[in-house]
Every structure is written in structure tokens, then in C-alpha cells.
Coordinates of N, CA and C in Angstrom, one line a residue:
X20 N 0.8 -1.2 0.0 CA 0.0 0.0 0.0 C 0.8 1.2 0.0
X21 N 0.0 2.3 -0.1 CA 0.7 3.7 -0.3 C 1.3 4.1 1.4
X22 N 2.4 4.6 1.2 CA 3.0 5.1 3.0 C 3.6 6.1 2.3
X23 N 3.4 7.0 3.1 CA 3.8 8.8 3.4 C 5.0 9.3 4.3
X24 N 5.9 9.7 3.6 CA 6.8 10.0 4.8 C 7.0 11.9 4.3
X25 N 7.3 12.5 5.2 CA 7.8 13.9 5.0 C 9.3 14.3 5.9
X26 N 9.5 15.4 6.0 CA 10.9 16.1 6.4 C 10.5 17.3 7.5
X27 N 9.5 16.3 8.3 CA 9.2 17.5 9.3 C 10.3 17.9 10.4
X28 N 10.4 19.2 11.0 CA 11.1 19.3 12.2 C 12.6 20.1 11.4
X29 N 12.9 19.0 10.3 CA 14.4 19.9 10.2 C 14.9 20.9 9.5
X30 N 13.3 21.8 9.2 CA 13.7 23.2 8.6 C 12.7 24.2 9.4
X31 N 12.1 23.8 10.6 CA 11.8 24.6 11.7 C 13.1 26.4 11.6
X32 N 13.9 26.0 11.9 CA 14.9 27.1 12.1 C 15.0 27.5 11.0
X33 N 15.7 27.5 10.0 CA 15.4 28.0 8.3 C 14.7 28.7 8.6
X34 N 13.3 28.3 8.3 CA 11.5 29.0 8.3 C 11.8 30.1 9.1
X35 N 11.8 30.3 10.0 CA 11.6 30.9 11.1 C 12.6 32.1 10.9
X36 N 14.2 31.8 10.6 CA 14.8 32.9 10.5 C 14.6 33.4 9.0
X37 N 13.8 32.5 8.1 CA 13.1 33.4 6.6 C 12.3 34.5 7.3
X38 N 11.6 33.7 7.8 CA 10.5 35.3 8.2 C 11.2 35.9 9.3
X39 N 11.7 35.7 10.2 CA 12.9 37.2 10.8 C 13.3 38.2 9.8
X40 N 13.8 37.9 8.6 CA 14.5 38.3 7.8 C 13.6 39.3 6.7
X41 N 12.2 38.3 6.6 CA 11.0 39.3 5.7 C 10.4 40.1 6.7
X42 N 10.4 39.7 7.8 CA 10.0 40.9 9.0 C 10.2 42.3 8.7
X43 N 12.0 41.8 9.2 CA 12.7 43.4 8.9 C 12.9 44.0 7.9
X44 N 13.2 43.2 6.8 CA 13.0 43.4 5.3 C 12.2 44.8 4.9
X45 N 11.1 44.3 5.5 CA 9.7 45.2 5.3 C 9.6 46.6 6.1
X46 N 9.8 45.9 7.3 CA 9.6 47.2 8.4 C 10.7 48.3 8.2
X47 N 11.6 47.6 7.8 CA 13.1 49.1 7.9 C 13.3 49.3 6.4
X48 N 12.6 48.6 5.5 CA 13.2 49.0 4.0 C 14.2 48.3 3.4
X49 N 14.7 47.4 3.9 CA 16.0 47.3 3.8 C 16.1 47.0 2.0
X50 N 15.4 45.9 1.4 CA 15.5 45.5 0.0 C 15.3 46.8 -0.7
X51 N 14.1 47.7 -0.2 CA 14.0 49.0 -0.7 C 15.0 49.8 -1.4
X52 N 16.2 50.2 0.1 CA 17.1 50.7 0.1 C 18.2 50.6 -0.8
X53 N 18.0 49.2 -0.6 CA 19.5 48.2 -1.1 C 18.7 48.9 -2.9
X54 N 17.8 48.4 -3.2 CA 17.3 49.1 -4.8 C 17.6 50.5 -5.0
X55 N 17.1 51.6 -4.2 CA 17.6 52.8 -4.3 C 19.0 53.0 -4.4
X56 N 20.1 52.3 -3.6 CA 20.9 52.6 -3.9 C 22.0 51.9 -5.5
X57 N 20.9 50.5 -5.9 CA 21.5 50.4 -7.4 C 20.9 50.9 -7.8
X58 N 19.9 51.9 -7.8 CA 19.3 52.5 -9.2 C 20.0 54.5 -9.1
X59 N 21.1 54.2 -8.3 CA 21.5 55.6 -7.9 C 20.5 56.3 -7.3
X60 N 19.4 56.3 -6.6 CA 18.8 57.4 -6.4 C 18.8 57.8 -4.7
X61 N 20.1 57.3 -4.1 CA 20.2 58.0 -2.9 C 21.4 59.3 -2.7
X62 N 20.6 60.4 -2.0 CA 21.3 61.6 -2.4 C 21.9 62.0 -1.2
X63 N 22.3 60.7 0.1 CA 22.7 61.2 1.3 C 22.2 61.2 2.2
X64 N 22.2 60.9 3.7 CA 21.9 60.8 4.6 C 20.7 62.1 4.7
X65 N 19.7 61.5 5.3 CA 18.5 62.8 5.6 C 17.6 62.5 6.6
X66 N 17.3 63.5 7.7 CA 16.8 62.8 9.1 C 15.5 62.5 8.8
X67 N 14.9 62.7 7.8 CA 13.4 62.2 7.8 C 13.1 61.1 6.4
X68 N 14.2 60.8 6.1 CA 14.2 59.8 4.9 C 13.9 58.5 4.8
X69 N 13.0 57.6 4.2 CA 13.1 56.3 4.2 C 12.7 55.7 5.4
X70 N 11.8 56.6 6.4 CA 11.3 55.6 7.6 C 10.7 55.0 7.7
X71 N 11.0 53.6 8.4 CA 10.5 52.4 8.4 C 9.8 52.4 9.6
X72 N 9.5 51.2 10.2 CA 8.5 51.1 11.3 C 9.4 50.5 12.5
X73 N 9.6 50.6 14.0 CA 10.2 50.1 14.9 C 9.6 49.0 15.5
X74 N 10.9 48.2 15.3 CA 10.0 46.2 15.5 C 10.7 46.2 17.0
X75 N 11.6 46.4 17.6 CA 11.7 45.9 19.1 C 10.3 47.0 19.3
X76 N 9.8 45.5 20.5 CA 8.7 46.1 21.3 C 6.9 45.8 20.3
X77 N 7.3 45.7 19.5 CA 5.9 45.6 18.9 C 5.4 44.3 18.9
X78 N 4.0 44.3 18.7 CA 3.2 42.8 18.8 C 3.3 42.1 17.9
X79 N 3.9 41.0 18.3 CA 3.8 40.2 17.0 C 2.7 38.9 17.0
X80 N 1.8 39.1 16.0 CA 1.0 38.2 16.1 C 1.2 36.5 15.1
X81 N 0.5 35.5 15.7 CA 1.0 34.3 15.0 C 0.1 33.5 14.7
X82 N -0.2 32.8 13.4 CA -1.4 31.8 13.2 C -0.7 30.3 13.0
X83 N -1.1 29.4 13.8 CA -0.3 28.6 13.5 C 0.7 28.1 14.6
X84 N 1.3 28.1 15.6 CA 1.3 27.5 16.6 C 2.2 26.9 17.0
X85 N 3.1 26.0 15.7 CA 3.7 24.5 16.0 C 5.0 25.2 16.3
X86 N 5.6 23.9 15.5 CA 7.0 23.7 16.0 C 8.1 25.3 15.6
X87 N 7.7 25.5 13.9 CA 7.9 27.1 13.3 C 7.3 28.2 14.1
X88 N 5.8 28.0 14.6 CA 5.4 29.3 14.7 C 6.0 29.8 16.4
X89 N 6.4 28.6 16.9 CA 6.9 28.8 18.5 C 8.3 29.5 18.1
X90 N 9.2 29.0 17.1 CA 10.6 29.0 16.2 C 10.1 30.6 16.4
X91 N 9.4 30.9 15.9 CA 9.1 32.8 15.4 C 8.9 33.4 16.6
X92 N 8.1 33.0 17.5 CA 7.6 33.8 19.0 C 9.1 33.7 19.7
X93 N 9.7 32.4 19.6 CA 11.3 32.7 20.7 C 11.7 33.5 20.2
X94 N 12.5 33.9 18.4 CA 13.3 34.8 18.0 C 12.5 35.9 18.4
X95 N 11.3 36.3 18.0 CA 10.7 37.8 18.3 C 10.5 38.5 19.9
X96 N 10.1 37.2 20.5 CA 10.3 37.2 22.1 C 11.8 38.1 22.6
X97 N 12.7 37.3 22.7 CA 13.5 37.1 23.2 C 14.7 38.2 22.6
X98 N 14.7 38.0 21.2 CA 15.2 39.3 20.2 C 15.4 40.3 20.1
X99 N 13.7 40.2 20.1 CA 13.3 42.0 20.0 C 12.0 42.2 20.8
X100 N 12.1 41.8 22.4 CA 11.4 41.8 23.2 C 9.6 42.6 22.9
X101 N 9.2 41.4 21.9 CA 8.0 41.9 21.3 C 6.9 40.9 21.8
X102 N 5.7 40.9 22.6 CA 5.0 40.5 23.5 C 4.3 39.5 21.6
X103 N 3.9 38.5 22.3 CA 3.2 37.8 21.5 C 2.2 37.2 21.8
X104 N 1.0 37.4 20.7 CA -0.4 36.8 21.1 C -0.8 35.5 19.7
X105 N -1.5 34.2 19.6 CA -1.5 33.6 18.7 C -2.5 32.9 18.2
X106 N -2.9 32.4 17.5 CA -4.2 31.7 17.5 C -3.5 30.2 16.9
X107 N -4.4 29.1 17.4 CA -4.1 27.5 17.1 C -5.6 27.3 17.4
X108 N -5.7 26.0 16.4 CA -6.9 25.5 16.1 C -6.8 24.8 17.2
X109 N -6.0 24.0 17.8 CA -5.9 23.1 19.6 C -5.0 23.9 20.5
X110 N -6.0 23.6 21.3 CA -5.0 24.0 22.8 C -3.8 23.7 23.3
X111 N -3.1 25.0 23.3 CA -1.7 24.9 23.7 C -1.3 25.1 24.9
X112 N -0.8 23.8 25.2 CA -0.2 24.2 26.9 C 0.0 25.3 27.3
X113 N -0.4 26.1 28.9 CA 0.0 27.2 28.9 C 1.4 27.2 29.2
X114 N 1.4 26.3 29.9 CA 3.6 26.9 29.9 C 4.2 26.5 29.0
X115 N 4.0 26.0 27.6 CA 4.6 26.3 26.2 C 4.7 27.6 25.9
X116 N 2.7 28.0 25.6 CA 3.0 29.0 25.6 C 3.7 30.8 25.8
X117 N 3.7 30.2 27.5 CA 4.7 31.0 28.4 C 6.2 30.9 28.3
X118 N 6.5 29.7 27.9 CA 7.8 30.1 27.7 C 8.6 30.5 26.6
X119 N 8.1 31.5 25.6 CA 7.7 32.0 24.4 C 7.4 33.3 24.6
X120 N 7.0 33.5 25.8 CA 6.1 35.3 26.3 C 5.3 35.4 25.4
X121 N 4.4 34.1 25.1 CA 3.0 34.0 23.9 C 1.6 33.9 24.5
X122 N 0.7 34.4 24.5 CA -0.8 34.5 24.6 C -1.5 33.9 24.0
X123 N -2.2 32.4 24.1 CA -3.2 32.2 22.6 C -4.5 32.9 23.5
X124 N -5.0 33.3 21.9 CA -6.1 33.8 21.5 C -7.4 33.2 21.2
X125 N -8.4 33.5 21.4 CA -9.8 33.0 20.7 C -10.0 32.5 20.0
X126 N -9.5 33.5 18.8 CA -10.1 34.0 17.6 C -8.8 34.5 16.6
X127 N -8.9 34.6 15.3 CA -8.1 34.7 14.1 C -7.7 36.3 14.8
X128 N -9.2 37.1 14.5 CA -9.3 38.4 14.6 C -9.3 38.9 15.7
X129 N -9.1 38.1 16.8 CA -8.5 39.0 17.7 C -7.0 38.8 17.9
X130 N -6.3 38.2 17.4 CA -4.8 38.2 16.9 C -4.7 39.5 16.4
X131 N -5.2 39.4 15.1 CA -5.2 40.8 14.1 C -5.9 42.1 14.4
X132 N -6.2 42.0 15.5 CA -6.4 43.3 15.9 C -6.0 44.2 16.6
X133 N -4.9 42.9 17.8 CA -3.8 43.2 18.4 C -2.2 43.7 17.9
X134 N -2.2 42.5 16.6 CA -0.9 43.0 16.0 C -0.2 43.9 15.3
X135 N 0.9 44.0 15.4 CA 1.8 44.7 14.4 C 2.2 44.2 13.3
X136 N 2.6 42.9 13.8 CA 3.1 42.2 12.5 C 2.7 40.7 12.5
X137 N 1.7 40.4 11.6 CA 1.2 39.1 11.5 C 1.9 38.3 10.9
X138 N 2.6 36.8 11.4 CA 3.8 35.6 10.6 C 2.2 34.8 11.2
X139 N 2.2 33.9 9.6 CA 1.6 33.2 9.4 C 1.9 31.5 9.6
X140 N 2.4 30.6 10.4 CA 2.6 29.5 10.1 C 1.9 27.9 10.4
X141 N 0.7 28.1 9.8 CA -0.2 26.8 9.4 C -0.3 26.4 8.2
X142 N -0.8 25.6 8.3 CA -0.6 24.3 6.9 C -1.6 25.1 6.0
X143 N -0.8 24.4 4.7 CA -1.9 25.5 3.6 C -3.2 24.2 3.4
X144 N -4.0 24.8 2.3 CA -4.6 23.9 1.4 C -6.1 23.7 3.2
X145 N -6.8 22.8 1.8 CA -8.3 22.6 2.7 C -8.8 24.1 3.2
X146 N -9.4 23.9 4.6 CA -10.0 25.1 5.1 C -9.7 26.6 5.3
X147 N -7.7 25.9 5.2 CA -7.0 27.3 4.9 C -6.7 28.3 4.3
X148 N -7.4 27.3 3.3 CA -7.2 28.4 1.6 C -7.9 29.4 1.6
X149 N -7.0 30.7 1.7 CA -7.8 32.1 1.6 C -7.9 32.4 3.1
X150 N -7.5 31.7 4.2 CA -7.7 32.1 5.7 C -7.4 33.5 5.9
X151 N -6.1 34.2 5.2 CA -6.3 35.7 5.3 C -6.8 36.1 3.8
X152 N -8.6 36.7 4.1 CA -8.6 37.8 2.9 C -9.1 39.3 3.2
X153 N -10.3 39.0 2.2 CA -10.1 41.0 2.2 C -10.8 41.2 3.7
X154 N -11.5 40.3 4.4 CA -12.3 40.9 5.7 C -11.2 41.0 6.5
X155 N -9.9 39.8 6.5 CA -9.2 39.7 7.5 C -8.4 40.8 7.8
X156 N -8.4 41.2 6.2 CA -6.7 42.4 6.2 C -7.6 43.6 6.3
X157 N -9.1 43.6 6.4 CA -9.2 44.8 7.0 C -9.5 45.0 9.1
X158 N -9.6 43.5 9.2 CA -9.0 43.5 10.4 C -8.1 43.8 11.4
X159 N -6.9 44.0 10.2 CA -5.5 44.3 10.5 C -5.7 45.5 10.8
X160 N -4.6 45.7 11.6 CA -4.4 47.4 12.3 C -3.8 48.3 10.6
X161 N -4.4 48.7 10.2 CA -4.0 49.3 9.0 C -1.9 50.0 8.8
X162 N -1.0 49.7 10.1 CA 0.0 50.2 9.8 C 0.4 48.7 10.3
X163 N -0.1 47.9 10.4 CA 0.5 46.2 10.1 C 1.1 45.7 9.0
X164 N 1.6 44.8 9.3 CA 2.4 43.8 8.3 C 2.1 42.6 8.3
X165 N 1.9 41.8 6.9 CA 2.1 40.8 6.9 C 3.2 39.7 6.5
X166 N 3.5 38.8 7.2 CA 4.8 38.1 7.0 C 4.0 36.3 6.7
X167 N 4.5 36.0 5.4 CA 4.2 34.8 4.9 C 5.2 33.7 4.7
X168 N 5.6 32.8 5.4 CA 6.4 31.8 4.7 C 6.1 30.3 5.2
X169 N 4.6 30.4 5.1 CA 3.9 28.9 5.4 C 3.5 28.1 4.0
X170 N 2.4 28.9 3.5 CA 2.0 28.3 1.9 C 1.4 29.0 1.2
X171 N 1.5 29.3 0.0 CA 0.9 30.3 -0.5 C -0.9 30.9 -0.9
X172 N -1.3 29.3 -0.6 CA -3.0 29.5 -0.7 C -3.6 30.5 0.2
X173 N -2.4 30.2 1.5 CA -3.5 30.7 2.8 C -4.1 31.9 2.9
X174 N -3.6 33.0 1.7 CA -3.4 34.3 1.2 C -4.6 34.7 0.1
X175 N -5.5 35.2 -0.3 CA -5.7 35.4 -0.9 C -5.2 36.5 -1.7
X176 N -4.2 36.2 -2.9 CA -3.4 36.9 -3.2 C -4.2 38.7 -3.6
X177 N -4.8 38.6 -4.3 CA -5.5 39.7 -5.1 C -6.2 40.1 -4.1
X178 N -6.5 39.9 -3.2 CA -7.2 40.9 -1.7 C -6.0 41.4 -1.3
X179 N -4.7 40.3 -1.2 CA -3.7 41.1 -0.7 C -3.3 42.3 -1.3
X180 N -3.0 42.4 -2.7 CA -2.6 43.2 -3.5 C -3.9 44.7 -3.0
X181 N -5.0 44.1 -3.2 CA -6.0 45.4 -2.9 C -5.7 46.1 -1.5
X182 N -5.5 45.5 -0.5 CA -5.1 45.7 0.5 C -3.9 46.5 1.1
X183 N -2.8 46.1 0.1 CA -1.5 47.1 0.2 C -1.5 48.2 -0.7
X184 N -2.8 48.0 -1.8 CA -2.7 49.7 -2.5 C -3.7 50.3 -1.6
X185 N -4.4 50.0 -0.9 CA -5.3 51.0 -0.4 C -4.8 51.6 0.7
X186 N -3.9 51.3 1.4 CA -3.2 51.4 2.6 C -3.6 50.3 3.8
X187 N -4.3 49.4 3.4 CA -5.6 49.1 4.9 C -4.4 47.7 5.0
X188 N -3.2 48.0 4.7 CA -2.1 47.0 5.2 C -0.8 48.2 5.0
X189 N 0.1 48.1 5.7 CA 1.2 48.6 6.0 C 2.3 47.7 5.1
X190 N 2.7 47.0 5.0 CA 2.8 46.4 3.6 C 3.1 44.8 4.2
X191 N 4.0 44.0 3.3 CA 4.0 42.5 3.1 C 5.3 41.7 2.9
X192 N 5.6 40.8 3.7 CA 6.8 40.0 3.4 C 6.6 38.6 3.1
X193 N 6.9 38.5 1.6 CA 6.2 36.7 1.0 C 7.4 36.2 0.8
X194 N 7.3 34.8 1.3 CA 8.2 33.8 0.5 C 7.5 32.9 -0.2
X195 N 6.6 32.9 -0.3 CA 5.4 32.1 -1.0 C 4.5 32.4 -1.8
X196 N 3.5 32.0 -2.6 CA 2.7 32.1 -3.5 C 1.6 31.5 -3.6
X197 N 0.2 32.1 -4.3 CA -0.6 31.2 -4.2 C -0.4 30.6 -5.3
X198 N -0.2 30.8 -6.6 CA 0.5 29.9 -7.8 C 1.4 30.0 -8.3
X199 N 2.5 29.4 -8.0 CA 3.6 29.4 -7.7 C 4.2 28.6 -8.8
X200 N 5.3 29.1 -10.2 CA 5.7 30.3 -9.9 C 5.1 31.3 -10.0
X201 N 4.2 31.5 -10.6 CA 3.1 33.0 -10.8 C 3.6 33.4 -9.5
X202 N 3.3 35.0 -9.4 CA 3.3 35.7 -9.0 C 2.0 36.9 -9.2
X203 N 1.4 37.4 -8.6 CA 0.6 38.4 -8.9 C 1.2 39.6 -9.8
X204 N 0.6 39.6 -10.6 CA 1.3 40.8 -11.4 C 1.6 42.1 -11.0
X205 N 0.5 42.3 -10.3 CA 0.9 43.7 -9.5 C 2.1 43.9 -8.4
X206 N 2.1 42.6 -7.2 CA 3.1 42.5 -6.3 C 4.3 43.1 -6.7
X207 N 5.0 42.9 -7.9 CA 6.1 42.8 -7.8 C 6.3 45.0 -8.4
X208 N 5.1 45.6 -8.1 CA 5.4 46.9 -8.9 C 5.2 47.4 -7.6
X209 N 4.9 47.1 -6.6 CA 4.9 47.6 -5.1 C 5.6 47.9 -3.8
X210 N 5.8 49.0 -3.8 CA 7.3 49.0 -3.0 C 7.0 48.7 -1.1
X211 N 5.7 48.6 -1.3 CA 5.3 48.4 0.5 C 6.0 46.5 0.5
X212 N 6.2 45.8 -0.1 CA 6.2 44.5 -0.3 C 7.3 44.0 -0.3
X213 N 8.1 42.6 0.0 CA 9.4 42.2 0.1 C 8.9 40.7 -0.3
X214 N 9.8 40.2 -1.7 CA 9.2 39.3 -2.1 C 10.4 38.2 -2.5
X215 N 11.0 36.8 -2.2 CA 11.2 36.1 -2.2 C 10.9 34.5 -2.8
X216 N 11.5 33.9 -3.3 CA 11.0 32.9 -4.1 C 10.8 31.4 -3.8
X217 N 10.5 31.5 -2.3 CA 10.1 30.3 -1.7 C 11.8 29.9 -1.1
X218 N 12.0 30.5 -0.5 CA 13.6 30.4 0.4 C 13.8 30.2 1.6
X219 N 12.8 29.4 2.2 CA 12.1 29.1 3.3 C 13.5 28.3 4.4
X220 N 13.6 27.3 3.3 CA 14.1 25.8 3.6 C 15.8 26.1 3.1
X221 N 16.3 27.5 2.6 CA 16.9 26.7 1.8 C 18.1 27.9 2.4
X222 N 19.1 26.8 2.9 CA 20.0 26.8 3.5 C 20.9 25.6 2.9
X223 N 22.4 25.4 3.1 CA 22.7 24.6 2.5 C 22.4 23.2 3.4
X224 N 22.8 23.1 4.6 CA 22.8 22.7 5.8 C 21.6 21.8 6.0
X225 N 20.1 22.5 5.8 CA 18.9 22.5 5.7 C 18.1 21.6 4.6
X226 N 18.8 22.1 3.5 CA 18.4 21.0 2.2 C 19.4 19.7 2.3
X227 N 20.7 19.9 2.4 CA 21.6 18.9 3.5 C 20.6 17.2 3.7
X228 N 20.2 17.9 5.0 CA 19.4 17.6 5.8 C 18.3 16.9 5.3
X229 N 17.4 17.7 4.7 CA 16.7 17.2 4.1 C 16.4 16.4 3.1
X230 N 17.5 15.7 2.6 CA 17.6 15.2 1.1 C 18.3 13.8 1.9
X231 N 19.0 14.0 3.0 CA 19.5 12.9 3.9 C 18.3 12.2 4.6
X232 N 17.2 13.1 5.2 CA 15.9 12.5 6.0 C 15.1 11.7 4.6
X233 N 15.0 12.0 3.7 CA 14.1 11.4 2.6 C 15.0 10.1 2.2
X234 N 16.1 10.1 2.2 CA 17.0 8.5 1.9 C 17.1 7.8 3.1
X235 N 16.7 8.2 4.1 CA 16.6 7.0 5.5 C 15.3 6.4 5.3
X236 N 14.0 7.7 5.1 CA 12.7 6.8 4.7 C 13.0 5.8 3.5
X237 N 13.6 6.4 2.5 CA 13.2 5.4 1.5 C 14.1 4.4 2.0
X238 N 15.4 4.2 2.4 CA 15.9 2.6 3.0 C 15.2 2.2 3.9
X239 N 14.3 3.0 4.6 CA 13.4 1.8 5.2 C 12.4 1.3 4.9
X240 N 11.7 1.8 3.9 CA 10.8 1.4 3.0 C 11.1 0.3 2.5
X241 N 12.1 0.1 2.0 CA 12.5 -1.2 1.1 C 13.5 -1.9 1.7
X242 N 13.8 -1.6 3.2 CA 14.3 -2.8 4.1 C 13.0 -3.4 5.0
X243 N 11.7 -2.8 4.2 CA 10.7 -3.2 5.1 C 10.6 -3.0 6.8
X244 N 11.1 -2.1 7.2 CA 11.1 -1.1 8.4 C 10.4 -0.4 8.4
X245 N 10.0 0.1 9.6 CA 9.0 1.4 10.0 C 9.8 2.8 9.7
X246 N 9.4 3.6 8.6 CA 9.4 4.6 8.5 C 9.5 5.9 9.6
X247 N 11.1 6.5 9.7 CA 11.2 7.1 10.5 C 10.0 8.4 10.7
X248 N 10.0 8.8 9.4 CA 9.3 10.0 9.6 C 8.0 9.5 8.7
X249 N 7.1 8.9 8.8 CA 6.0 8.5 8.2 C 4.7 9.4 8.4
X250 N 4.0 9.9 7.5 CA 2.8 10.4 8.1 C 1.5 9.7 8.0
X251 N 1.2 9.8 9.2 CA -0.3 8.8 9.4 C -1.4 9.5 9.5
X252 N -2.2 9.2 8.9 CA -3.4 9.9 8.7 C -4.6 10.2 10.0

């Protein structure tokens, strides 16, 4: 019969320092900058130039819970001492949660009404397809962010896009896509946005890793052994 194995657990860290990375990206400009200054159009230091948004201290909000989204609350916790509130479909121990300096929540929307910066990390596909659209991102605190590097369904991309022209989003950090490679056509003409090509996992170390976990399952598949990493339904 058919057996499932995956590469869970060994790109937790990866993930997690992707979206650190699309966090700041977004909030301070940085990819921005880095453009302005190949396209020549920086004309020197200026005290009100180019301001971004200040991430120590702000709320970071989290959908998604697991092994990544806890990966995101330590770095942002502990980092950039940013109080964190989260929503998970099951209940999370409270001293997991606590030791994280994380809050779960109700509700989606009261995540997003608290946050600064929403990282997304639950499984795409089924009920999650479209989990953030246009009601959600106008639930957002309009100088929020969103940080994506879970799957690209979970987005409704073209709400997104409506959402960062209208202002009723602060802007966006993707590593992901809803059709992938597509891209929204518009995304990439938007300078509120920091976009990336699914570079989640990919470290050398990480793919490493992962190319090594998929040849243990398959030798044990065909030594007729239990599958280390097997997914069971």
C-alpha cells in the first residue's frame, strides 16, 4: 500500500529565520534601500528619509502555533522583546506557551487586531485556503504587516494586493505564493512588499538535511522497516 513519509522538524529554524528576515526586510526597507541605492537614487543621509517602522517592542502576532510558529515567538520574544499573542486550532499548553512570552487567543481576529506584524505559520490547502482575505486584512491594524512563509494558498493573493494599494495593510513579506511560480502581477510593482522565491528551507545545511531525511525513509521502506518519519493519517 501507499506510506507517506515527510521532512518535518528539520527546517523549523530555516523558516523561522526566513521570516525574521522578511519581518525586517519590510519594516526598515532594507531590500528597498538596497534598490535605491542600485538604481542611484540615494542623495545622502537625511533625518526624515526612508522611515520604516520600529520592530523591538511591537506585537507580533501568529497563526499557527507549531514547531515554526513557536521558532518565530522565541526569535521575536526574546530578540526584540515583542510581546506575542496567537491563535491555534488546539489548545496549547499554557507553559509552552509562556515560555515563548506568547498569549493564545480566541479567535483569528483578535490576533489581528492586536498586531503589528502578522507571521503566518499553518498548513496550507483545505480550510485554509484564503484564511487571510479582504475581511481579514481589514481586520488588521492598517500600519500592520504581513509576514508569509507557510503556503501560499492561505493568502488570498488579489485581496492582498487590494489591501497594500489601499493602505488598509502597512505592507508584506512573502516567501510564498498562491501559484507558484506565478506571481501576482501587480506585487512585484509595489514597494510596500518584500518578495522572495520560496527560500524558506533553503539553506545549504537545511536542504543537507533534508535530502539525507528522505533516503533514511526510502531505505526503510525497502528494508521493510518502519518509517522514520511516516505520516499517518
Amino acid at each position: 500500500g501507499l506510506r507517506v513519509s515527510n521532512t518535518s522538524g528539520v527546517l523549523t529554524d530555516a523558516t523561522a529565520d526566513q521570516a525574521i528576515g522578511l519581518l525586517l526586510a519590510v519594516a526598515r526597507g532594507i531590500s528597498l534601500g538596497d534598490w535605491n541605492i542600485r538604481a542611484g537614487e540615494w542623495q545622502g543621509w537625511n533625518p526624515t528619509d526612508r522611515l520604516g517602522t520600529h520592530v523591538t517592542g511591537a506585537t507580533l502576532g501568529i497563526i499557527g502555533f507549531g514547531r515554526i510558529g513557536q521558532a518565530m515567538a522565541k526569535r521575536c520574544h526574546f530578540g526584540f522583546d515583542m510581546p506575542v499573542v496567537f491563535f491555534n486550532r488546539s489548545k496549547i499548553a499554557p507553559e509552552v506557551a509562556a515560555a515563548y512570552g506568547a498569549k493564545q487567543l480566541d479567535s483569528i481576529e483578535a490576533v489581528l487586531a492586536e498586531a503589528d506584524f502578522v507571521s503566518l505559520h499553518c498548513p496550507g490547502g483545505g480550510a485554509n485556503r484564503h484564511l487571510m482575505n479582504a475581511a481579514r486584512f481589514r481586520a488588521m491594524k492598517p500600519t500592520a504587516f504581513l509576514i508569509n512563509t507557510a503556503r501560499g494558498d492561505v493568502v488570498d493573493e488579489a485581496a492582498l494586493v487590494a489591501a497594500l494599494k489601499s493602505g488598509e495593510l502597512a505592507g508584506a513579506g512573502l516567501d510564498v505564493f498562491e501559484n507558484e511560480p506565478s506571481v501576482h502581477p501587480d506585487l512585484p510593482t509595489l514597494k510596500n512588499c518584500v518578495l522572495n522565491p520560496h527560500l524558506g528551507s533553503a539553506t545549504e545545511s537545511t536542504r543537507t538535511d533534508m535530502g539525507l531525511m528522505v533516503m533514511n525513509n526510502l531505505l526503510a521502506f525497502f528494508d521493510e522497516k518502519p518509517l522514520p518519519n511516516e505520516v499517518t493519517s
